[in-house]
Coordinates of C-alpha atoms in Angstrom, one line a residue:
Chain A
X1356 CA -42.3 7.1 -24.9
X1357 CA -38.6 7.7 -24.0
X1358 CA -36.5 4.5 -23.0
X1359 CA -36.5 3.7 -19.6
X1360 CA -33.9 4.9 -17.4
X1361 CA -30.3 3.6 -17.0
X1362 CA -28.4 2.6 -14.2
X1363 CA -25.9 5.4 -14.5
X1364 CA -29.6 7.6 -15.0
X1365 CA -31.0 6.6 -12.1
X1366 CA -27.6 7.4 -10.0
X1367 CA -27.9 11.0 -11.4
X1368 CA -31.3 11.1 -10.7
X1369 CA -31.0 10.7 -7.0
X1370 CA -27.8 12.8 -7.3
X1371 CA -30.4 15.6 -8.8
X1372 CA -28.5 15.9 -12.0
X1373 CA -30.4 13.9 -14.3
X1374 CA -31.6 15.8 -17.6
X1375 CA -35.1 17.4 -17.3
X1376 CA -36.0 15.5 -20.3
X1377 CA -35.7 11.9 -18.8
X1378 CA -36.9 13.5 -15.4
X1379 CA -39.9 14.0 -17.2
X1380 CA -40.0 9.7 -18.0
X1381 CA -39.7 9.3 -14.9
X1382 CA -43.0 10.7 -14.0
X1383 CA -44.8 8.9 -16.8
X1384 CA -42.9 5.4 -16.1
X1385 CA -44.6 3.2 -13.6
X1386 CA -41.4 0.9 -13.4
X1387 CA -38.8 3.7 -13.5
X1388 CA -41.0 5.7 -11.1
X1389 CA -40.9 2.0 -8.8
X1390 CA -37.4 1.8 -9.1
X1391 CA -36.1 5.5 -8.0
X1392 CA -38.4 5.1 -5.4
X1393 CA -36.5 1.9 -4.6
X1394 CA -32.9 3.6 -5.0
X1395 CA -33.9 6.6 -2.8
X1396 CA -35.0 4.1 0.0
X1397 CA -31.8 2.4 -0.1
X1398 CA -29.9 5.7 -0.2
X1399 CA -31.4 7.0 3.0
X1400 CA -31.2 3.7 4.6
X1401 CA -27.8 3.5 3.9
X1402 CA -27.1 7.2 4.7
X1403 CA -28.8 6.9 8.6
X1404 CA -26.0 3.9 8.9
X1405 CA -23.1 6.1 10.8
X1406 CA -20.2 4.9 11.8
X1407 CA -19.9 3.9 16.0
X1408 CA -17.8 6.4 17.0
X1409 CA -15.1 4.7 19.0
X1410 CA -13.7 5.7 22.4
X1411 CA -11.7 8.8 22.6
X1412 CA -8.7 7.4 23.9
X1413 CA -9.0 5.4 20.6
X1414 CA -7.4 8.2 18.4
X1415 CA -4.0 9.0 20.1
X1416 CA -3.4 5.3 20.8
X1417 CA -4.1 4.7 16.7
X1418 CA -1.0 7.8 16.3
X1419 CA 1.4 5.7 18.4
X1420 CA 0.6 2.5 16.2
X1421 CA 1.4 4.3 13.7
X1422 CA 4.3 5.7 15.1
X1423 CA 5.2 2.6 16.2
X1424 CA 4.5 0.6 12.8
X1425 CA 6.1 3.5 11.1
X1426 CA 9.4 3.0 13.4
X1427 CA 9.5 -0.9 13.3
X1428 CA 9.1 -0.9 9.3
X1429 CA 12.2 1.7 9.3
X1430 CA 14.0 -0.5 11.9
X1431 CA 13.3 -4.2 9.9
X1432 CA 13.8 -2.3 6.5
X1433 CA 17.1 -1.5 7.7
X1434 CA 18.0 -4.6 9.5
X1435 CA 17.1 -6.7 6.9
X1436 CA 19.4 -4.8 4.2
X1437 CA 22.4 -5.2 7.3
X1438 CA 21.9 -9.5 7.4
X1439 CA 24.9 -11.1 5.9
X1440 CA 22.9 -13.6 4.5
X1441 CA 21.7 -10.8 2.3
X1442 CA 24.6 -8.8 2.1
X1443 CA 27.2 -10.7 1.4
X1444 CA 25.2 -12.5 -1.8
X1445 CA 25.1 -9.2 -3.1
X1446 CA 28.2 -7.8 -2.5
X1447 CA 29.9 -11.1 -4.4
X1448 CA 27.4 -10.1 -6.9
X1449 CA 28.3 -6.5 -6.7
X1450 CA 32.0 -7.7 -7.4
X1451 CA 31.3 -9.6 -10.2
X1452 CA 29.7 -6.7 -11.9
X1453 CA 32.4 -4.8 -11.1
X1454 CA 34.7 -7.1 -12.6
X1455 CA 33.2 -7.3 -15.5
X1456 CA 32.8 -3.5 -16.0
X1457 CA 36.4 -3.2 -15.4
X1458 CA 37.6 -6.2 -17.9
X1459 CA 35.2 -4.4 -20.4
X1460 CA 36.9 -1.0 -19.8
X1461 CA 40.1 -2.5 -20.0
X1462 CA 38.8 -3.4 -24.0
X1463 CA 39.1 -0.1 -25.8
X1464 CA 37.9 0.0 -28.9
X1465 CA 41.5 1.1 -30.8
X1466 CA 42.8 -2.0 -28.9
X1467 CA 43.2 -5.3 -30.0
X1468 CA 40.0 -7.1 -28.9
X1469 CA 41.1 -10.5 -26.9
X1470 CA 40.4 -14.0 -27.5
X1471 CA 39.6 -16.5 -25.6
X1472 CA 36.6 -15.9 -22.9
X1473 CA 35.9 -15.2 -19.5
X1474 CA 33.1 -17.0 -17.4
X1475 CA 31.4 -15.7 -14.2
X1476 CA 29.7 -18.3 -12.6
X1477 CA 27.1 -17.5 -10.1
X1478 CA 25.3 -19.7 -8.2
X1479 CA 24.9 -23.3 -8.1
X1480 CA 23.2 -24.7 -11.3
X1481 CA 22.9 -21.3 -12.9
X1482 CA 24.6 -21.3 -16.5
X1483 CA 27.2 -19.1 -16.9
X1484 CA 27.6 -16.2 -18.4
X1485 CA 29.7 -16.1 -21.2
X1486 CA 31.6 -12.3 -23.2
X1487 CA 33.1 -14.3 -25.9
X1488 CA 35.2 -13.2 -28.6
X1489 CA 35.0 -15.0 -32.3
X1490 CA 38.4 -16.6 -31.7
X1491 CA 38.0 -19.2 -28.7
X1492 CA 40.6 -21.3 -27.0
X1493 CA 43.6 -19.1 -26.6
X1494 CA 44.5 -17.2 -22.9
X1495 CA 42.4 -14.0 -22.8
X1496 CA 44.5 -10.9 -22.9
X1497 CA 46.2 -9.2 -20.1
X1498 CA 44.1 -6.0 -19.1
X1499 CA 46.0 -2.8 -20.2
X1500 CA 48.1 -1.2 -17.5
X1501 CA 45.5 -1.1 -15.1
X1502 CA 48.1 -0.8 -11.6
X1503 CA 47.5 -2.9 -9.2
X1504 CA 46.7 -0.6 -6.1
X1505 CA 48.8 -1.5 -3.2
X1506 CA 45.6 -1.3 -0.8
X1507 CA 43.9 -3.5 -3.8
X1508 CA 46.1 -6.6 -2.8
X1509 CA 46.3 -5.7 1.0
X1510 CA 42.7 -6.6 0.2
X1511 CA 43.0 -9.4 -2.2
X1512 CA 45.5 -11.0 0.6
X1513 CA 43.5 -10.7 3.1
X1514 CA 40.5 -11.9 1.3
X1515 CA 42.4 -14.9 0.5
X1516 CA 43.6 -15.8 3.7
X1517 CA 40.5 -15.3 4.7
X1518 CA 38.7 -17.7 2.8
X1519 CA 38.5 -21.1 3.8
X1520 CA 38.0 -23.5 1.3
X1521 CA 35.3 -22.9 -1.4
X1522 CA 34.8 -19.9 0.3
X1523 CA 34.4 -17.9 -2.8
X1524 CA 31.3 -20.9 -3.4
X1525 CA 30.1 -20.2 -0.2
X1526 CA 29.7 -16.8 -1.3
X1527 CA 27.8 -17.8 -4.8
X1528 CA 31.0 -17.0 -6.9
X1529 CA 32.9 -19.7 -8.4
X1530 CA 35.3 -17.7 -10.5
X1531 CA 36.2 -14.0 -10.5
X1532 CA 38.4 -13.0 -13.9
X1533 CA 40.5 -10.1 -13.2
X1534 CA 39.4 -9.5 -9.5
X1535 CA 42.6 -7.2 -8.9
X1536 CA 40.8 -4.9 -11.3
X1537 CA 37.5 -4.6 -9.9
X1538 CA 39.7 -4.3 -6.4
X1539 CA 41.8 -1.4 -7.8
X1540 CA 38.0 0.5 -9.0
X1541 CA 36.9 0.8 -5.6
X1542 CA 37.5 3.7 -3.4
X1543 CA 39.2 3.4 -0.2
X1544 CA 36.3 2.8 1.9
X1545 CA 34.3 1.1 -0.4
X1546 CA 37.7 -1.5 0.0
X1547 CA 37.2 -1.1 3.8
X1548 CA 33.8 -2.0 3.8
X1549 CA 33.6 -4.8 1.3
X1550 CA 37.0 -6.3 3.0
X1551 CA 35.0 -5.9 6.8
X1552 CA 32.3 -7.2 5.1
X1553 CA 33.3 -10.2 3.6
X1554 CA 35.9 -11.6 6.5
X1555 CA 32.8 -11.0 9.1
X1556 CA 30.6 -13.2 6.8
X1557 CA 33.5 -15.5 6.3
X1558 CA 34.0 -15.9 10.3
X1559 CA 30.3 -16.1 11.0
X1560 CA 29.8 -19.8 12.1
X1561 CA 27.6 -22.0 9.9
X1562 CA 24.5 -23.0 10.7
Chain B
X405 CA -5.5 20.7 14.3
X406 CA -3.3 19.4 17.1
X407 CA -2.1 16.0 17.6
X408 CA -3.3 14.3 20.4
X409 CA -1.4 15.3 23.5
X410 CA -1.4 11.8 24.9
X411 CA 0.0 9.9 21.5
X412 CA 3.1 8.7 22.3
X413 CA 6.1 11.0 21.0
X414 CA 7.9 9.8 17.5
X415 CA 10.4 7.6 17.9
X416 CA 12.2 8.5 15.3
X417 CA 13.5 11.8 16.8
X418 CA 11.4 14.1 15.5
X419 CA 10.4 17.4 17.2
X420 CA 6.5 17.9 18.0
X421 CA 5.0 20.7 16.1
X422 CA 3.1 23.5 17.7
X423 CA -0.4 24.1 17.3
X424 CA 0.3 27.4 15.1
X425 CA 2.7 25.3 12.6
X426 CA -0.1 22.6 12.4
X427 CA -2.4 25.2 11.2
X428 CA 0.1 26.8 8.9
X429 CA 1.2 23.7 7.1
X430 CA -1.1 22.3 4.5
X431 CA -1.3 19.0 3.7
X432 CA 1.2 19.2 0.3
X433 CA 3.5 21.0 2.7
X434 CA 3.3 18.0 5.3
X435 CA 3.8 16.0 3.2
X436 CA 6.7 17.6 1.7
X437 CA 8.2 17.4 5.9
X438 CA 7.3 13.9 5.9
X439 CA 9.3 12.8 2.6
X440 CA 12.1 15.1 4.3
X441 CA 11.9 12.6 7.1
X442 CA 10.6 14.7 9.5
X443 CA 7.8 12.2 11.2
X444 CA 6.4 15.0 13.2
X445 CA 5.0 16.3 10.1
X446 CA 3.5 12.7 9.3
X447 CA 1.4 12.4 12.6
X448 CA -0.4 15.6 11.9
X449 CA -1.0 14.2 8.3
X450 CA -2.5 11.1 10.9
X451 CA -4.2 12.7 12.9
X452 CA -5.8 14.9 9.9
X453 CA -7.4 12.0 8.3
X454 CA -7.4 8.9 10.8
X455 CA -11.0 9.4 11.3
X456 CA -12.0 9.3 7.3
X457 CA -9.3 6.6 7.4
X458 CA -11.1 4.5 10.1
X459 CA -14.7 4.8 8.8
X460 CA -13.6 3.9 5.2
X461 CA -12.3 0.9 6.7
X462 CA -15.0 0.4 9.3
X463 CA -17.6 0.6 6.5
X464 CA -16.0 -2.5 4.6
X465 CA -15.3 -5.0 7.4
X466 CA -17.9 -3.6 10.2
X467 CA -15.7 -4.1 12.8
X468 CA -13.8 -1.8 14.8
X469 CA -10.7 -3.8 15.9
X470 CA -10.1 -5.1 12.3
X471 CA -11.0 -1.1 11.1
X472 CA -8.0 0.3 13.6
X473 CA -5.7 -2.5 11.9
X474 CA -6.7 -1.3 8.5
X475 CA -6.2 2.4 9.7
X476 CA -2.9 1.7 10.9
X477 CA -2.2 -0.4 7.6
X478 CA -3.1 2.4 5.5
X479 CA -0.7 5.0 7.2
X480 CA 1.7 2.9 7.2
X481 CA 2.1 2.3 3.6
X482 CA 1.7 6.0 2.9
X483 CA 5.1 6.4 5.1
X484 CA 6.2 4.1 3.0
X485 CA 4.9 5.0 -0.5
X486 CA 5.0 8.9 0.1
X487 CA 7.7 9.5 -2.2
X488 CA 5.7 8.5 -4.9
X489 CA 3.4 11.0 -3.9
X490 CA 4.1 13.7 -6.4
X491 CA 0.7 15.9 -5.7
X492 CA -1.3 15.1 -8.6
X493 CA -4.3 14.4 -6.5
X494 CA -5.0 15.5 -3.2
X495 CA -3.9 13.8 0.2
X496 CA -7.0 12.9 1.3
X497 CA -8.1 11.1 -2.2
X498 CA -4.6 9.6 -2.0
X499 CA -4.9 8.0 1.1
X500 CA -8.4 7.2 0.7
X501 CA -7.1 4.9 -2.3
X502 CA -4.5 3.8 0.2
X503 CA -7.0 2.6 2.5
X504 CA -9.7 1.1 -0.1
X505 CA -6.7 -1.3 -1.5
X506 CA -5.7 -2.0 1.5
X507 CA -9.5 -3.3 3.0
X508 CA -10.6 -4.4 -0.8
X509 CA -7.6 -6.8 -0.5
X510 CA -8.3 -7.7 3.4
X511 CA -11.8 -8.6 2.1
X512 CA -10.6 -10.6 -0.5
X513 CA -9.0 -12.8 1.7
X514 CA -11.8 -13.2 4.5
X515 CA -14.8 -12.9 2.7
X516 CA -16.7 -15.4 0.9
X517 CA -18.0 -14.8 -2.4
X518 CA -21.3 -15.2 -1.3
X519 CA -21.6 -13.2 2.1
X520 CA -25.2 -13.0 2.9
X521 CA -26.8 -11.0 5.9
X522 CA -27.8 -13.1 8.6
X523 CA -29.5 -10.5 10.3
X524 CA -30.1 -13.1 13.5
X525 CA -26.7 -11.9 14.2
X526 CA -27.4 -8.2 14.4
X527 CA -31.1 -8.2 15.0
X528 CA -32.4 -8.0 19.2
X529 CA -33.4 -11.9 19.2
X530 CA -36.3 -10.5 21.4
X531 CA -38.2 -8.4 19.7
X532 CA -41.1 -10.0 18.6
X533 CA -40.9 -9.5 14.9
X534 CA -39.1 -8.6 12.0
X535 CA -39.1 -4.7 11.8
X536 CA -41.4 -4.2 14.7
X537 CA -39.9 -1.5 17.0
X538 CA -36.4 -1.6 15.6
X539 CA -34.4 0.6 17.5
X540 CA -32.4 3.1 15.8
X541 CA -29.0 0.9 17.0
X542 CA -30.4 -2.2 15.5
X543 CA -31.4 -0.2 12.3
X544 CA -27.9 1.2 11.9
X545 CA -26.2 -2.0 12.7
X546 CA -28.5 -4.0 10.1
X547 CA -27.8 -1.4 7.2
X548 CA -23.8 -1.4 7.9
X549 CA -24.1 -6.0 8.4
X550 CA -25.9 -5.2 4.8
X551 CA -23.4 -2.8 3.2
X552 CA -20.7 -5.4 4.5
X553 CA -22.1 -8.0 2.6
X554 CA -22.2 -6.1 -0.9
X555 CA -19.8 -7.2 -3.3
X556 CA -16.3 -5.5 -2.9
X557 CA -16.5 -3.3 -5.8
X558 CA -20.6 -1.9 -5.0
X559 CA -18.9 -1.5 -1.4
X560 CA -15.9 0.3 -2.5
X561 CA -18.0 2.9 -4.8
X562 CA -20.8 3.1 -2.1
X563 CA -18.9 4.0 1.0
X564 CA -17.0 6.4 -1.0
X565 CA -19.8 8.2 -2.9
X566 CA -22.4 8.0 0.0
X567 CA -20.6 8.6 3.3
X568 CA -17.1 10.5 2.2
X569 CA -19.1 12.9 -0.7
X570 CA -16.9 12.1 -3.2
X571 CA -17.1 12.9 -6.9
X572 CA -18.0 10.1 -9.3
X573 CA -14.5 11.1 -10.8
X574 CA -12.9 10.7 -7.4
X575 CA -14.2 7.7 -6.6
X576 CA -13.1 6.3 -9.9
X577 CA -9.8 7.5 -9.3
X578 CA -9.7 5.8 -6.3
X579 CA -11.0 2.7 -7.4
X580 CA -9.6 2.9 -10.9
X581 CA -12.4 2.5 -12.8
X582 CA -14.6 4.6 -15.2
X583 CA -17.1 7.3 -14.1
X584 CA -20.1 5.1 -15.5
X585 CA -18.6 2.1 -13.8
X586 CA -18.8 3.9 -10.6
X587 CA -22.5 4.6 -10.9
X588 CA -23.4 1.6 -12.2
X589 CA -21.9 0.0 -8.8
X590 CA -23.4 2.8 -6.5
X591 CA -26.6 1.8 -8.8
X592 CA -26.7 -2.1 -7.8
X593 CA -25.4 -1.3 -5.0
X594 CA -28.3 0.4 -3.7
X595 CA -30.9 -2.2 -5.0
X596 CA -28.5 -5.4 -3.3
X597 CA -29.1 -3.1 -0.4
X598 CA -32.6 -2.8 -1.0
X599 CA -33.6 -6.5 -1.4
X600 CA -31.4 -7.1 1.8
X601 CA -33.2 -4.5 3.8
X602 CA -36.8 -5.6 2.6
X603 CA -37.8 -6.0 6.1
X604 CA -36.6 -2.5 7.2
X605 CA -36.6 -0.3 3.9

């Protein structure tokens, strides 16, 4: 006698796709032939079982959940990108980046590579990240003619007078190497907006 | 099909579509609106599958008002996820994995480990006896208290292959399993629901 039907052979079996061959054990099986019969019970059983079908006015009032869930999302996803709490954590962060970009571009590879190292701190507690060079201990180079953009230290000046003190720890930033740099890499309005950006959170009262 | 006429316009500006551009518009070219941003396009994707939607959901928690919620989860995080919708699969399967993630995971948090059927609570306490003159309403209601008390994963590969006429292959799509995985859960699914329904089956 054949071995007795699978699981997966008894699903195919009441799916009508089951191999003539093991249909045929079926019929000779008294415990296979028990057990189909037990699976095609169930499967009608659980087939008669329809869903209730709710009220009609249920369906357009689901759309405008939707709608409405859809909108809110949009609304909070937005909002919660424009907090300052958020924002201005990660534009500090944003600047750091970009001062570091801008101290590394300033390093050209025919140029003399400085000494000495920079540290960007971020954060309370959080160790900080050190680009040093072999040689420590001696004043780390002046960037190569990188101009200092007028509207670069409108910024920077206003920034500073700006900033109460330990504003720049406020902001998660205790120490920003060549900040004039990074300044001078942003375009105009990315200098408007981080400037707007950074006096509103500096004037925002403390909780 | 035509959005309901009483759903409440989209807030998001978007300009209702007429019942011939419903028709046109498949749903890969709906969907294509909706990642455009055009919402409009998005409620007729709703309004398409909301009632598969629902009765997924409804078959996993038997219950309508937490089935709406799940509905209206699952919709929601297809707005959200539809640009990683890249067509592969069809919409429908898509959101049907939508919505069985999103009611696996709501029974994961409310449902013990061990639900068993207390069918006191769905049975008419005043008929006489166990499977005497159940009505058809009772009979329904026992079989969908029993298929919510299956194990998530015999539940998940049940409602899918039973009630929504799904492949074995789609249904392991959905559920990310193998075909023989799939049948072995429709399999013990089908005898859990058996041994529960002894009385009735």
């Amino acid at each position: 006698m054949t071995p007795c039907l699978t699981p997966d052979e008894f699903v195919d079996l009441v799916d009508g796709t089951l191999a003539a061959d093991r249909e045929a054990h079926v019929a000779m099986c008294v415990a296979c032939a028990a057990t189909a019969t037990d699976v095609r019970e169930a499967l009608a059983a659980a087939m008669s079982a329809e869903v209730p079908e709710p009220s009609p006015l249920f369906w357009p009032s689901l759309n405008a959940r939707v709608q409405a869930a859809v909108a809110e999302s949009a609304a909070t996803g937005w909002r919660a990108w424009l907090r300052l709490d958020v924002l201005v954590p990660i534009a500090g962060l944003a600047l750091v980046v970009v001062a570091i970009a801008s101290a590394i571009d300033a390093v050209s590879p025919a140029a003399p590579v400085p000494s000495g190292r920079g540290i960007v701190w971020i954060g309370d507690g959080t160790p900080p990240v050190e680009f040093a060079s072999e040689v420590a201990d001696e004043p780390l180079a002046a960037p190569a003619a990188t101009p200092m953009n007028e509207d670069a230290l409108a910024m920077m000046a206003a920034l500073a007078s700006a900033l109460p003190e330990g504003g720049w720890d406020a902001l998660g930033v205790t120490r920003l190497p060549d900040l004039d740099i990074a300044a001078a890499s942003l375009t105009a309005d990315e200098r408007d907006a981080l400037a707007a950006l950074l006096q509103s959170a500096m004037e925002r009262p403390k909780s | 099909m035509r959005a309901d006429a009483t759903a409440a316009p989209w807030p998001l500006g978007a300009t209702p579509m007429s019942d011939a551009q419903e028709a046109a518009l498949d749903d890969a070219a709906l969907v294509e609106a909706a990642i455009a941003g055009d919402t409009a396009a998005f409620d007729v994707l709703v309004t398409r599958h909301r009632r598969s939607v629902y009765q997924v959901c409804y078959r996993f928690v038997n219950d309508h008002e937490d089935a709406a919620d799940l509905t209206q989860d699952t919709f929601v995080r297809a707005w959200k996820a539809l640009g990683s919708f890249r067509g592969q699969a069809r919409f429908s399967t898509w959101i049907y994995r939508i919505a069985v993630n999103v009611s696996l995971n709501r029974v994961s948090l409310k449902t013990p480990k061990t639900d068993v059927v207390d069918f006191d609570l769905v049975a008419d306490q005043r008929e006489p006896a166990p499977g005497a003159a159940i009505d058809a309403a009772e009979r329904r209601a026992m079989v969908r208290a029993a298929v919510k008390s299956l194990p998530p994963r015999q539940r998940a590969a049940l409602i899918l292959r039973t009630y929504h006429e799904l492949s074995h292959q789609e249904v392991a799509d959905i559920v990310g399993t193998s075909v023989g995985a799939v049948k072995a859960n429709v399999f013990h699914a089908l005898a859990n629901l058996k041994k529960r329904l002894e009385p009735l089956v």
